[in-house]
Coordinates of C-alpha atoms and ligand atoms in Angstrom, one line a residue:
M1 CA -50.3 -101.9 48.4
A2 CA -52.7 -99.4 47.1
P3 CA -51.7 -96.1 48.8
R4 CA -54.8 -94.9 50.6
C5 CA -55.6 -92.3 53.1
S6 CA -54.9 -94.1 56.3
S7 CA -57.1 -93.9 59.3
S8 CA -54.8 -91.4 60.8
C9 CA -55.5 -88.9 58.0
L10 CA -55.6 -85.6 59.6
L11 CA -58.4 -83.4 58.9
F12 CA -59.3 -80.6 61.0
L13 CA -61.1 -77.4 60.8
L14 CA -59.9 -74.1 62.1
L15 CA -62.5 -71.7 63.1
L16 CA -61.3 -68.3 61.8
G17 CA -63.4 -65.5 63.1
A18 CA -60.8 -62.8 63.4
S19 CA -63.3 -60.0 62.8
G20 CA -66.2 -61.8 64.5
F21 CA -68.3 -61.0 61.4
F22 CA -67.9 -64.1 59.4
Q23 CA -66.9 -67.7 59.8
S24 CA -64.5 -69.3 57.4
Y25 CA -63.1 -72.8 57.7
A26 CA -59.7 -73.8 56.6
V27 CA -59.5 -77.4 55.5
E28 CA -56.4 -79.4 56.0
V29 CA -56.0 -82.8 54.4
D30 CA -53.0 -85.0 55.0
V31 CA -53.1 -88.1 52.9
K32 CA -50.8 -90.9 53.9
D33 CA -49.5 -93.9 52.0
A34 CA -49.3 -97.6 53.0
S35 CA -46.2 -96.9 55.0
N36 CA -47.9 -94.1 56.9
A37 CA -45.9 -91.3 55.1
T38 CA -47.5 -88.2 53.9
C39 CA -48.0 -88.3 50.1
L40 CA -50.5 -85.5 49.5
Y41 CA -51.0 -82.5 51.6
A42 CA -53.2 -79.5 51.3
E43 CA -54.6 -76.7 53.4
W44 CA -56.9 -74.1 51.9
M45 CA -60.0 -72.0 52.2
M46 CA -62.7 -71.9 49.7
R47 CA -66.3 -70.8 49.0
F48 CA -68.7 -71.0 46.1
L49 CA -71.0 -68.5 44.5
I50 CA -73.8 -70.4 42.7
K51 CA -76.5 -69.1 40.4
Y52 CA -79.6 -71.3 40.5
E53 CA -83.1 -71.2 39.2
T54 CA -85.8 -70.6 41.7
N55 CA -89.3 -72.1 41.8
S56 CA -90.6 -68.7 40.6
S57 CA -88.4 -69.1 37.5
D58 CA -85.9 -66.4 38.2
Y59 CA -82.2 -66.8 39.2
K60 CA -80.7 -66.2 42.5
N61 CA -77.1 -66.2 43.8
A62 CA -76.3 -68.5 46.7
T63 CA -73.1 -68.6 48.7
L64 CA -72.0 -72.0 49.8
N65 CA -69.4 -72.2 52.5
L66 CA -67.6 -75.2 53.9
S67 CA -69.5 -76.6 56.8
S68 CA -67.8 -77.7 60.0
S69 CA -68.1 -81.4 59.1
V70 CA -65.8 -82.1 56.2
T71 CA -64.8 -85.6 55.2
H72 CA -62.1 -86.7 52.7
N73 CA -63.2 -90.0 51.4
G74 CA -61.6 -91.2 48.2
S75 CA -58.4 -89.1 48.4
V76 CA -55.5 -91.0 46.7
C77 CA -51.7 -90.6 46.8
G78 CA -51.1 -91.2 43.1
N79 CA -47.9 -92.2 41.3
D80 CA -46.2 -92.0 37.9
T81 CA -49.2 -93.8 36.2
Q82 CA -52.1 -92.8 38.4
A83 CA -53.3 -89.3 39.2
A84 CA -53.4 -88.2 42.8
L85 CA -56.8 -87.1 44.1
L86 CA -57.7 -84.7 46.8
A87 CA -61.4 -85.1 47.6
V88 CA -63.6 -83.6 50.3
Q89 CA -67.3 -83.9 51.1
F90 CA -69.2 -81.4 53.2
G91 CA -72.7 -80.2 54.2
E92 CA -75.8 -81.7 52.7
G93 CA -74.3 -83.7 49.9
H94 CA -71.8 -81.3 48.4
S95 CA -68.4 -82.5 47.3
W96 CA -65.3 -81.1 45.7
S97 CA -62.1 -82.7 44.3
V98 CA -59.1 -82.0 42.3
N99 CA -56.7 -84.4 40.6
F100 CA -53.0 -84.0 40.1
T101 CA -50.7 -85.5 37.5
K102 CA -47.0 -85.4 37.4
T103 CA -44.3 -85.3 34.8
N104 CA -40.6 -85.9 35.5
E105 CA -40.2 -82.4 36.8
T106 CA -43.5 -81.0 37.7
Y107 CA -47.0 -81.7 39.0
Q108 CA -50.2 -79.8 38.2
G109 CA -53.9 -79.7 39.0
D110 CA -55.8 -80.9 36.0
F111 CA -59.5 -81.0 36.8
V112 CA -61.7 -79.7 39.6
T113 CA -65.0 -81.6 40.0
F114 CA -67.6 -79.8 42.1
T115 CA -71.0 -81.2 43.0
Y116 CA -73.5 -79.1 44.8
N117 CA -76.8 -80.4 45.9
T118 CA -79.8 -78.1 45.5
N119 CA -81.7 -80.3 48.0
D120 CA -79.8 -78.4 50.7
T121 CA -82.6 -76.1 51.7
A122 CA -80.4 -74.0 53.9
V123 CA -78.5 -72.8 50.9
F124 CA -81.1 -73.3 48.1
P125 CA -84.4 -72.8 49.9
D126 CA -86.4 -72.2 46.7
A127 CA -84.6 -74.2 44.0
K128 CA -86.7 -75.3 41.1
R129 CA -84.8 -78.4 40.5
K130 CA -83.7 -80.4 43.5
G131 CA -80.7 -82.7 43.4
P132 CA -77.0 -82.8 42.7
V133 CA -75.4 -80.7 39.9
T134 CA -71.8 -81.6 38.9
I135 CA -69.4 -79.3 37.1
V136 CA -65.9 -80.0 35.9
V137 CA -63.3 -77.3 35.3
K138 CA -60.1 -78.1 33.4
A139 CA -56.5 -77.0 33.7
V140 CA -56.8 -75.4 37.1
M141 CA -53.2 -75.0 38.3
R142 CA -50.0 -74.2 36.5
P143 CA -47.2 -76.8 36.8
V144 CA -45.2 -76.7 40.0
Q145 CA -41.7 -78.1 40.4
L146 CA -41.8 -81.5 42.0
N147 CA -40.8 -81.4 45.6
N148 CA -42.0 -77.8 45.9
V149 CA -45.0 -76.8 47.9
F150 CA -47.4 -74.5 46.1
V151 CA -48.5 -71.5 48.2
C152 CA -51.0 -68.8 47.3
H153 CA -52.4 -66.3 49.8
N154 CA -54.1 -64.2 47.3
T155 CA -57.6 -65.0 46.2
D156 CA -58.1 -67.1 43.1
F157 CA -61.2 -67.8 41.2
L158 CA -62.5 -70.4 38.9
E159 CA -65.6 -69.6 36.9
A160 CA -67.5 -72.2 35.1
E161 CA -71.1 -72.8 34.2
N162 CA -73.1 -71.0 37.0
V163 CA -70.5 -71.4 39.7
T164 CA -67.6 -69.2 40.8
Q165 CA -65.2 -71.1 43.0
I166 CA -63.1 -68.9 45.3
F167 CA -59.9 -70.1 46.9
W168 CA -57.5 -68.4 49.2
N169 CA -54.7 -69.1 51.6
V170 CA -53.8 -72.2 49.6
T171 CA -51.0 -74.6 50.5
V172 CA -50.7 -77.8 48.5
Q173 CA -48.1 -80.4 47.6
A174 CA -48.9 -83.5 45.6
F175 CA -46.4 -86.4 45.2
V176 CA -44.7 -85.5 48.4
Q177 CA -41.3 -87.2 48.6
N178 CA -40.0 -89.1 51.7
G179 CA -43.1 -88.1 53.6
T180 CA -41.9 -84.5 54.2
I181 CA -43.6 -81.4 53.0
S182 CA -41.0 -79.4 51.1
K183 CA -39.5 -76.2 52.4
K184 CA -39.2 -74.9 48.9
E185 CA -42.2 -72.7 48.0
S186 CA -43.7 -72.0 44.6
R187 CA -45.7 -68.9 45.0
C188 CA -48.6 -68.0 42.7
R189 CA -48.2 -65.0 40.5
A190 CA -50.6 -62.9 42.4
D191 CA -48.5 -63.3 45.5
T192 CA -45.4 -62.2 43.7
P193 CA -46.7 -59.7 41.1
T194 CA -43.2 -58.5 40.2
S195 CA -41.6 -61.8 39.5
A196 CA -42.0 -64.4 36.9
P197 CA -43.7 -67.7 37.8
T198 CA -41.3 -70.4 38.9
V199 CA -42.3 -72.7 36.1
P200 CA -43.2 -71.4 32.6
P201 CA -46.7 -72.1 31.5
T202 CA -46.8 -75.2 29.3
T203 CA -49.1 -76.1 26.5
A204 CA -51.0 -78.3 28.9
N205 CA -53.7 -75.7 29.3
V206 CA -55.8 -76.9 26.4
T207 CA -59.2 -75.4 27.2
T208 CA -58.4 -71.8 27.3
A209 CA -55.1 -70.1 27.8
S210 CA -54.1 -66.6 28.3
T211 CA -51.5 -65.6 25.8
T212 CA -50.1 -63.0 28.1
T213 CA -46.4 -63.1 27.8
L214 CA -44.0 -61.8 30.4
S215 CA -42.3 -58.5 29.7
P216 CA -39.9 -57.1 32.1
A217 CA -41.8 -56.5 35.3
P218 CA -42.3 -52.9 36.5
T219 CA -40.1 -52.2 39.5
T220 CA -42.7 -50.0 41.3
A221 CA -46.4 -50.7 42.0
P222 CA -48.5 -49.4 39.1
K223 CA -50.0 -46.0 39.8
P224 CA -53.7 -46.3 38.9
V225 CA -53.6 -43.0 37.1
E226 CA -51.3 -44.4 34.5
N227 CA -52.8 -46.1 31.5
P228 CA -53.1 -49.9 32.0
D229 CA -50.8 -52.3 30.3
T230 CA -52.2 -54.0 27.2
G231 CA -52.9 -57.7 27.5
N232 CA -53.3 -60.4 24.9
Y233 CA -56.0 -62.8 25.5
S234 CA -57.4 -65.7 23.5
L235 CA -59.9 -68.6 23.7
K236 CA -59.6 -72.0 22.1
S237 CA -62.2 -74.4 20.9
G238 CA -60.5 -77.7 20.6
N239 CA -57.0 -76.7 19.6
K240 CA -58.1 -73.9 17.4
T241 CA -58.1 -70.3 18.5
C242 CA -61.6 -69.0 18.2
L243 CA -61.4 -65.6 19.9
L244 CA -58.6 -63.0 20.0
A245 CA -58.4 -59.9 22.1
T246 CA -55.8 -57.3 22.8
V247 CA -56.8 -54.7 25.3
G248 CA -55.7 -52.6 28.2
L249 CA -58.4 -52.3 30.8
Q250 CA -59.1 -49.8 33.5
L251 CA -62.1 -49.8 35.8
N252 CA -63.6 -46.7 37.3
V253 CA -65.6 -47.7 40.3
S254 CA -67.6 -45.1 42.1
Q255 CA -68.1 -46.3 45.7
D256 CA -67.6 -43.5 48.1
K257 CA -65.3 -41.8 45.6
P258 CA -64.2 -42.8 42.1
L259 CA -61.5 -45.4 42.2
L260 CA -59.4 -46.3 39.2
I261 CA -58.2 -49.9 39.0
N262 CA -55.8 -51.0 36.3
I263 CA -56.2 -54.6 35.2
N264 CA -52.8 -56.3 35.3
P265 CA -52.5 -58.5 32.2
K266 CA -49.7 -60.6 33.8
T267 CA -52.0 -62.0 36.4
T268 CA -55.2 -62.0 34.3
S269 CA -56.4 -65.2 32.8
A270 CA -59.0 -65.6 30.0
D271 CA -61.9 -68.0 30.0
G272 CA -65.2 -68.2 28.2
T273 CA -67.0 -69.7 25.3
C274 CA -67.1 -69.4 21.5
G275 CA -70.4 -70.0 20.0
N276 CA -72.1 -69.8 16.7
R277 CA -74.1 -66.8 17.6
T278 CA -72.6 -65.5 20.8
A279 CA -69.1 -65.5 22.2
T280 CA -68.1 -64.6 25.8
L281 CA -64.7 -63.6 27.0
K282 CA -64.3 -63.8 30.7
L283 CA -61.3 -62.2 32.4
N284 CA -60.2 -63.0 35.9
D285 CA -57.5 -60.7 37.2
G286 CA -56.4 -63.3 39.8
N287 CA -57.2 -60.8 42.5
T288 CA -60.6 -59.4 42.9
T289 CA -62.1 -58.6 39.5
L290 CA -64.1 -60.7 37.1
I291 CA -65.1 -59.1 33.8
G292 CA -67.3 -60.6 31.1
F293 CA -67.7 -59.4 27.5
T294 CA -70.4 -60.9 25.4
F295 CA -70.5 -60.5 21.6
V296 CA -73.4 -61.4 19.4
K297 CA -74.0 -61.4 15.7
N298 CA -76.5 -59.0 14.1
E299 CA -78.4 -61.2 11.8
S300 CA -80.9 -58.6 10.7
A301 CA -78.2 -56.7 8.8
N302 CA -77.8 -57.4 5.1
V303 CA -74.2 -58.2 5.5
Q304 CA -73.7 -59.9 8.9
K305 CA -72.0 -57.9 11.6
F306 CA -71.0 -58.6 15.2
Y307 CA -71.1 -56.2 18.1
L308 CA -70.5 -56.1 21.9
K309 CA -73.8 -56.6 23.6
E310 CA -73.2 -57.3 27.3
V311 CA -70.5 -56.4 29.8
N312 CA -70.6 -57.5 33.4
V313 CA -68.2 -56.9 36.2
T314 CA -68.0 -58.5 39.6
L315 CA -65.7 -57.2 42.3
L316 CA -64.9 -59.4 45.2
N317 CA -63.6 -58.8 48.7
R318 CA -60.0 -59.6 48.7
L319 CA -60.0 -61.4 52.0
N320 CA -63.1 -63.6 52.0
G321 CA -64.3 -63.5 48.4
S322 CA -67.7 -62.1 49.1
V323 CA -69.2 -59.9 46.4
I324 CA -68.6 -56.2 46.9
S325 CA -70.4 -55.1 43.8
S326 CA -71.7 -56.6 40.6
A327 CA -72.7 -54.6 37.5
D328 CA -74.3 -55.9 34.3
N329 CA -75.4 -54.1 31.2
N330 CA -76.7 -56.1 28.3
N331 CA -77.9 -53.2 26.2
F332 CA -74.7 -52.2 24.5
S333 CA -74.4 -51.9 20.8
K334 CA -70.7 -51.1 20.4
W335 CA -67.6 -52.2 18.7
D336 CA -69.4 -53.4 15.6
A337 CA -67.6 -54.8 12.6
F338 CA -68.4 -57.1 9.7
L339 CA -68.2 -60.8 10.4
G340 CA -64.9 -62.1 9.3
S341 CA -63.1 -59.0 10.3
S342 CA -61.8 -57.6 13.6
Y343 CA -62.6 -54.4 15.5
M344 CA -59.8 -52.0 16.5
C345 CA -59.8 -48.9 18.6
R346 CA -56.5 -47.7 19.9
K347 CA -57.9 -44.6 21.5
E348 CA -59.4 -44.7 25.0
Q349 CA -63.0 -45.7 25.0
T350 CA -65.5 -45.8 27.8
L351 CA -68.1 -48.5 28.5
Q352 CA -70.7 -47.2 31.0
V353 CA -71.7 -50.5 32.6
N354 CA -73.9 -48.8 35.2
E355 CA -74.0 -45.5 37.0
D356 CA -71.3 -46.7 39.4
L357 CA -69.0 -48.5 37.1
Q358 CA -67.1 -47.6 33.9
I359 CA -64.6 -49.5 31.9
H360 CA -61.9 -47.6 30.0
T361 CA -60.3 -49.6 27.1
F362 CA -57.0 -48.8 25.5
N363 CA -55.3 -50.3 22.4
L364 CA -58.4 -52.4 21.8
W365 CA -58.3 -55.1 19.0
I366 CA -60.8 -57.8 19.2
Q367 CA -62.2 -60.6 17.0
P368 CA -64.9 -62.8 18.6
F369 CA -65.9 -64.8 15.6
L370 CA -64.3 -66.6 12.6
V371 CA -60.7 -66.3 13.7
K372 CA -58.4 -68.0 11.1
E373 CA -55.0 -69.4 11.9
N374 CA -54.6 -67.7 15.3
K375 CA -54.4 -64.3 13.6
F376 CA -56.6 -61.2 13.5
S377 CA -58.4 -60.7 10.3
T378 CA -58.5 -57.2 8.6
A379 CA -59.4 -54.6 11.2
E380 CA -62.2 -52.1 11.1
E381 CA -61.0 -49.2 13.0
C382 CA -63.1 -46.9 15.1
L383 CA -63.8 -43.3 14.2
A384 CA -61.8 -42.0 17.1
D385 CA -58.7 -43.6 15.7
S386 CA -58.9 -41.9 12.3
D387 CA -57.2 -38.6 12.9
L388 CA -57.2 -38.5 9.2
N389 CA -60.8 -37.3 9.4
F390 CA -59.5 -33.8 10.0
L391 CA -57.1 -34.1 7.1
I392 CA -59.8 -35.0 4.6
P393 CA -61.0 -31.4 3.9
I394 CA -57.3 -30.3 3.8
A395 CA -56.5 -33.0 1.3
V396 CA -59.5 -32.2 -0.8
G397 CA -58.6 -28.5 -0.7
M398 CA -55.0 -29.3 -1.7
A399 CA -56.1 -31.5 -4.5
L400 CA -58.5 -28.8 -5.8
G401 CA -55.8 -26.2 -5.6
F402 CA -53.4 -28.5 -7.5
L403 CA -56.0 -29.1 -10.2
I404 CA -56.6 -25.3 -10.6
I405 CA -52.8 -24.8 -11.0
L406 CA -52.6 -27.6 -13.4
V407 CA -55.5 -26.2 -15.5
F408 CA -53.9 -22.8 -15.4
I409 CA -50.5 -24.2 -16.5
S410 CA -52.0 -26.2 -19.3
Y411 CA -54.0 -23.1 -20.4
I412 CA -50.8 -21.0 -20.6
I413 CA -48.9 -23.8 -22.4
G414 CA -51.9 -24.2 -24.7
R415 CA -51.9 -20.5 -25.5
R416 CA -48.2 -20.4 -26.1
K417 CA -48.4 -23.4 -28.4
S418 CA -51.3 -21.9 -30.4
R419 CA -49.4 -18.7 -30.6
T420 CA -46.3 -20.4 -32.0
G421 CA -48.6 -22.4 -34.2
Y422 CA -49.9 -19.3 -35.7
Q423 CA -46.4 -17.9 -36.2
S424 CA -45.3 -21.0 -38.1
V425 CA -48.1 -20.8 -40.6
Ligands
NAG501 C1 -49.6 -96.7 41.0 O1 -50.8 -96.9 41.8 C2 -51.7 -97.8 41.4 C3 -52.9 -97.8 42.3 O2 -52.7 -97.2 43.5 C4 -51.0 -99.2 41.3 O3 -51.9 -100.2 40.8 C5 -49.8 -99.1 40.4 O4 -49.1 -100.3 40.4 C6 -48.9 -98.0 40.8 N1 -47.8 -97.9 39.8 C7 -46.6 -97.7 40.1 C8 -45.6 -97.6 39.0 O5 -46.2 -97.7 41.3
NAG502 C1 -66.4 -60.5 54.1 O1 -65.6 -59.5 54.9 C2 -66.3 -58.3 55.0 C3 -65.4 -57.3 55.8 O2 -64.1 -57.6 55.5 C4 -67.6 -58.4 55.7 O3 -68.3 -57.2 55.7 C5 -68.5 -59.4 54.9 O4 -69.7 -59.6 55.6 C6 -67.7 -60.7 54.8 N1 -68.6 -61.6 53.9 C7 -68.7 -62.9 54.1 C8 -69.6 -63.6 53.2 O5 -68.1 -63.4 55.0
NAG503 C1 -49.1 -93.7 61.6 O1 -48.5 -92.7 62.4 C2 -49.2 -92.1 63.4 C3 -48.4 -91.1 64.1 O2 -47.7 -90.4 63.2 C4 -49.6 -93.2 64.4 O3 -50.5 -92.7 65.4 C5 -50.4 -94.3 63.6 O4 -50.7 -95.4 64.5 C6 -49.6 -94.8 62.4 N1 -50.4 -95.7 61.7 C7 -49.9 -96.8 61.1 C8 -50.9 -97.7 60.3 O5 -48.8 -97.2 61.2
NAG504 C1 -91.0 -71.8 46.4 O1 -90.4 -72.5 47.5 C2 -90.5 -71.9 48.8 C3 -89.7 -72.7 49.7 O2 -89.9 -74.0 49.6 C4 -92.0 -71.9 49.1 O3 -92.2 -71.3 50.4 C5 -92.7 -71.1 48.1 O4 -94.1 -71.2 48.3 C6 -92.5 -71.7 46.7 N1 -93.1 -70.9 45.7 C7 -93.7 -71.4 44.6 C8 -94.3 -70.4 43.7 O5 -93.9 -72.6 44.5
NAG505 C1 -77.2 -71.9 34.5 O1 -77.9 -70.6 34.2 C2 -78.5 -70.6 32.9 C3 -79.1 -69.2 32.8 O2 -78.2 -68.2 33.0 C4 -79.6 -71.7 32.9 O3 -80.2 -71.7 31.6 C5 -79.0 -73.0 33.2 O4 -80.0 -74.0 33.3 C6 -78.3 -73.0 34.5 N1 -77.6 -74.2 34.7 C7 -77.8 -74.9 35.9 C8 -77.1 -76.2 36.0 O5 -78.4 -74.4 36.8
NAG506 C1 -54.5 -66.5 55.6 O1 -53.3 -67.0 56.3 C2 -52.6 -66.1 57.0 C3 -51.4 -66.8 57.6 O2 -51.1 -67.9 57.0 C4 -53.4 -65.4 58.1 O3 -52.7 -64.5 58.7 C5 -54.7 -64.8 57.4 O4 -55.5 -64.3 58.4 C6 -55.4 -65.8 56.6 N1 -56.4 -65.1 55.9 C7 -57.7 -65.4 56.0 C8 -58.7 -64.6 55.3 O5 -58.1 -66.3 56.8
NAG507 C1 -35.6 -89.0 49.7 O1 -34.8 -90.0 50.2 C2 -33.8 -90.5 49.3 C3 -33.1 -91.6 50.0 O2 -33.1 -91.5 51.4 C4 -32.9 -89.4 48.9 O3 -31.9 -89.8 48.0 C5 -33.7 -88.2 48.3 O4 -32.8 -87.1 48.0 C6 -34.8 -87.8 49.3 N1 -35.6 -86.8 48.6 C7 -36.0 -85.7 49.2 C8 -36.8 -84.7 48.3 O5 -35.7 -85.4 50.3
NAG508 C1 -55.1 -56.6 44.1 O1 -56.0 -55.6 44.2 C2 -55.6 -54.6 45.1 C3 -56.8 -53.6 45.2 O2 -57.3 -53.2 44.0 C4 -54.3 -53.9 44.6 O3 -53.9 -53.0 45.5 C5 -53.3 -55.0 44.5 O4 -52.1 -54.4 43.9 C6 -53.7 -56.1 43.6 N1 -52.8 -57.2 43.5 C7 -52.4 -57.7 42.4 C8 -51.4 -58.8 42.6 O5 -52.8 -57.4 41.3
NAG509 C1 -49.6 -59.0 21.9 O1 -49.7 -59.4 20.6 C2 -49.2 -58.5 19.6 C3 -49.4 -59.0 18.2 O2 -50.7 -59.5 18.1 C4 -47.7 -58.3 19.9 O3 -47.1 -57.4 19.0 C5 -47.5 -57.9 21.3 O4 -46.1 -57.9 21.6 C6 -48.1 -58.9 22.3 N1 -48.0 -58.3 23.6 C7 -47.7 -59.1 24.6 C8 -47.6 -58.4 26.0 O5 -47.5 -60.3 24.5
NAG510 C1 -65.3 -42.1 37.0 O1 -66.7 -42.2 37.1 C2 -67.3 -41.1 37.7 C3 -68.8 -41.3 37.8 O2 -69.3 -42.0 36.7 C4 -67.0 -39.8 36.8 O3 -67.6 -38.7 37.4 C5 -65.5 -39.6 36.7 O4 -65.3 -38.6 35.8 C6 -64.9 -40.9 36.1 N1 -63.4 -40.7 36.1 C7 -62.7 -41.1 35.1 C8 -61.2 -40.8 35.3 O5 -63.1 -41.6 34.1
NAG511 C1 -78.5 -54.6 13.2 O1 -78.4 -54.2 11.8 C2 -79.5 -53.4 11.4 C3 -79.3 -53.2 9.9 O2 -78.0 -52.7 9.6 C4 -79.5 -52.1 12.2 O3 -80.6 -51.3 11.8 C5 -79.6 -52.4 13.7 O4 -79.5 -51.2 14.4 C6 -78.5 -53.4 14.1 N1 -78.7 -53.8 15.5 C7 -77.9 -53.6 16.4 C8 -78.3 -54.0 17.8 O5 -76.8 -53.1 16.2
NAG512 C1 -71.5 -62.5 33.2 O1 -72.1 -62.9 32.0 C2 -71.7 -64.2 31.6 C3 -72.3 -64.4 30.3 O2 -73.7 -64.0 30.2 C4 -72.2 -65.2 32.6 O3 -71.8 -66.5 32.2 C5 -71.6 -64.8 33.9 O4 -72.1 -65.7 34.9 C6 -71.9 -63.4 34.3 N1 -71.1 -63.1 35.5 C7 -71.7 -62.4 36.5 C8 -70.8 -62.2 37.6 O5 -72.8 -62.0 36.5

């Protein structure tokens, strides 16, 4: 009775070499139940960027692609009580799976489990540690209406530990009804940037959740010269908010010529870690850009402060997810404020990540440590914001003038009083 992938499970690989420059394999998995009806269907493309330690004790980035021999052992249909599982194995001991659970109305991807094997010398020729490494990423897919097929042509990324998982051209339907893939599509937000997602985000995303809310969508494509929209982002530790950020972000990438890219908060998700001494906010614009901000505490100061120490940016090729450019600067000492307070800078600020990449920030308000009750603590505002600076000399001048007048008036009154005083005697 246990629904299992029958022997007729279809799995085939399409060699896509449109440009002739690269090979990408699309995986198609069609899981059938005991009555030979499709219960779980997926077709997608993926690749992995993995940072690993080499035998000379530095770190290297490897790209792991799907090989031509992919198996799908262990995939399960799932039902009301048991999660569905889509599992594939490829190459020299690598495997990847995602499980799906359902509610009365929706299904969603809950965990991605990825195991890469550094014994694979073709990918990790000089790995220091050899053997399988497993990572698990939570809350990977928003809820989709039951009996809808989820489709996303745009590139999507999952970043966790030392791995970036890249997906594109995804079609998936779990808990397929009557063995027929639905004709109703739920498109990802990146595919339909001007419309709301088909199902509102639920509170199921427990690890980290972007607090971006949907405001009326712009009717025209954003012009990059305009200021970016401001996004609200937060990280959770357990069910407590531990990092809050409000910011509009614009990248200035100098490749052949400077290119301004506005980060769209509606498609950007937040991830990262809150630590005792460091906190990292990672933003993924759901398209091609990954940005990381790392904050640390300055423990040598008398009264503890925090500041922004590191910013890194990775830009990926829209079509195949390969890295176009990657910039990292861990020598910043900006945005500092006392621990327990937040840092605010409404005016535009520039972070020079490297000579080819700048980030402009707008309406910045950030608190990476000691967030209480999901709210920003008192803000320390940047100098650029305080237009009042110019007013201070004026105010002092006015106060002095006022004082002089006051002294003068009291002098006159005093003289009059004493005069009348003399007269009365
Ligand atoms: C769900 O599937 C599991 C295992 O495949 C099975 O043991 C269980 O009885 C099923 N439950 C329902 C409600 O069909
Ligand atoms: C990705 O595509 C670009 C061209 O579109 C190509 O130059 C690059 O080599 C490709 N990278 C990979 C890893 O396939
Ligand atoms: C399932 O269906 C396929 C064709 O759709 C057929 O070739 C296969 O024999 C069937 N398997 C079972 C167990 O009925
Ligand atoms: C690191 O591994 C490579 C490949 O196995 C090997 O050629 C090289 O000699 C090793 N280097 C060190 C320092 O062990
Ligand atoms: C991930 O990278 C960090 C350094 O950035 C390293 O300390 C850690 O051991 C790496 N983890 C794995 C599983 O390779
Ligand atoms: C994604 O799929 C579409 C059609 O479904 C195809 O035209 C396109 O070439 C695919 N993209 C890649 C990078 O394979
Ligand atoms: C599946 O079949 C049942 C009975 O034939 C029908 O009532 C139901 O609407 C069908 N569901 C879908 C999604 O086609
Ligand atoms: C993805 O990035 C490209 C290039 O920067 C941009 O033209 C496009 O509008 C972006 N799409 C979304 C959905 O943000
Ligand atoms: C972001 O949060 C602020 C308050 O912290 C709120 O006023 C604003 O409307 C929020 N913006 C969005 C787009 O949710
Ligand atoms: C973008 O960066 C380039 C090079 O750093 C610089 O010359 C240019 O002024 C910058 N443009 C904007 C709008 O900041
Ligand atoms: C840390 O605080 C000390 C004392 O206030 C200061 O001299 C130092 O520059 C700060 N370090 C950084 C990296 O901001
Ligand atoms: C950016 O920095 C963070 C924190 O140090 C790190 O986890 C992440 O892997 C880095 N990303 C890139 C693309 O270098």
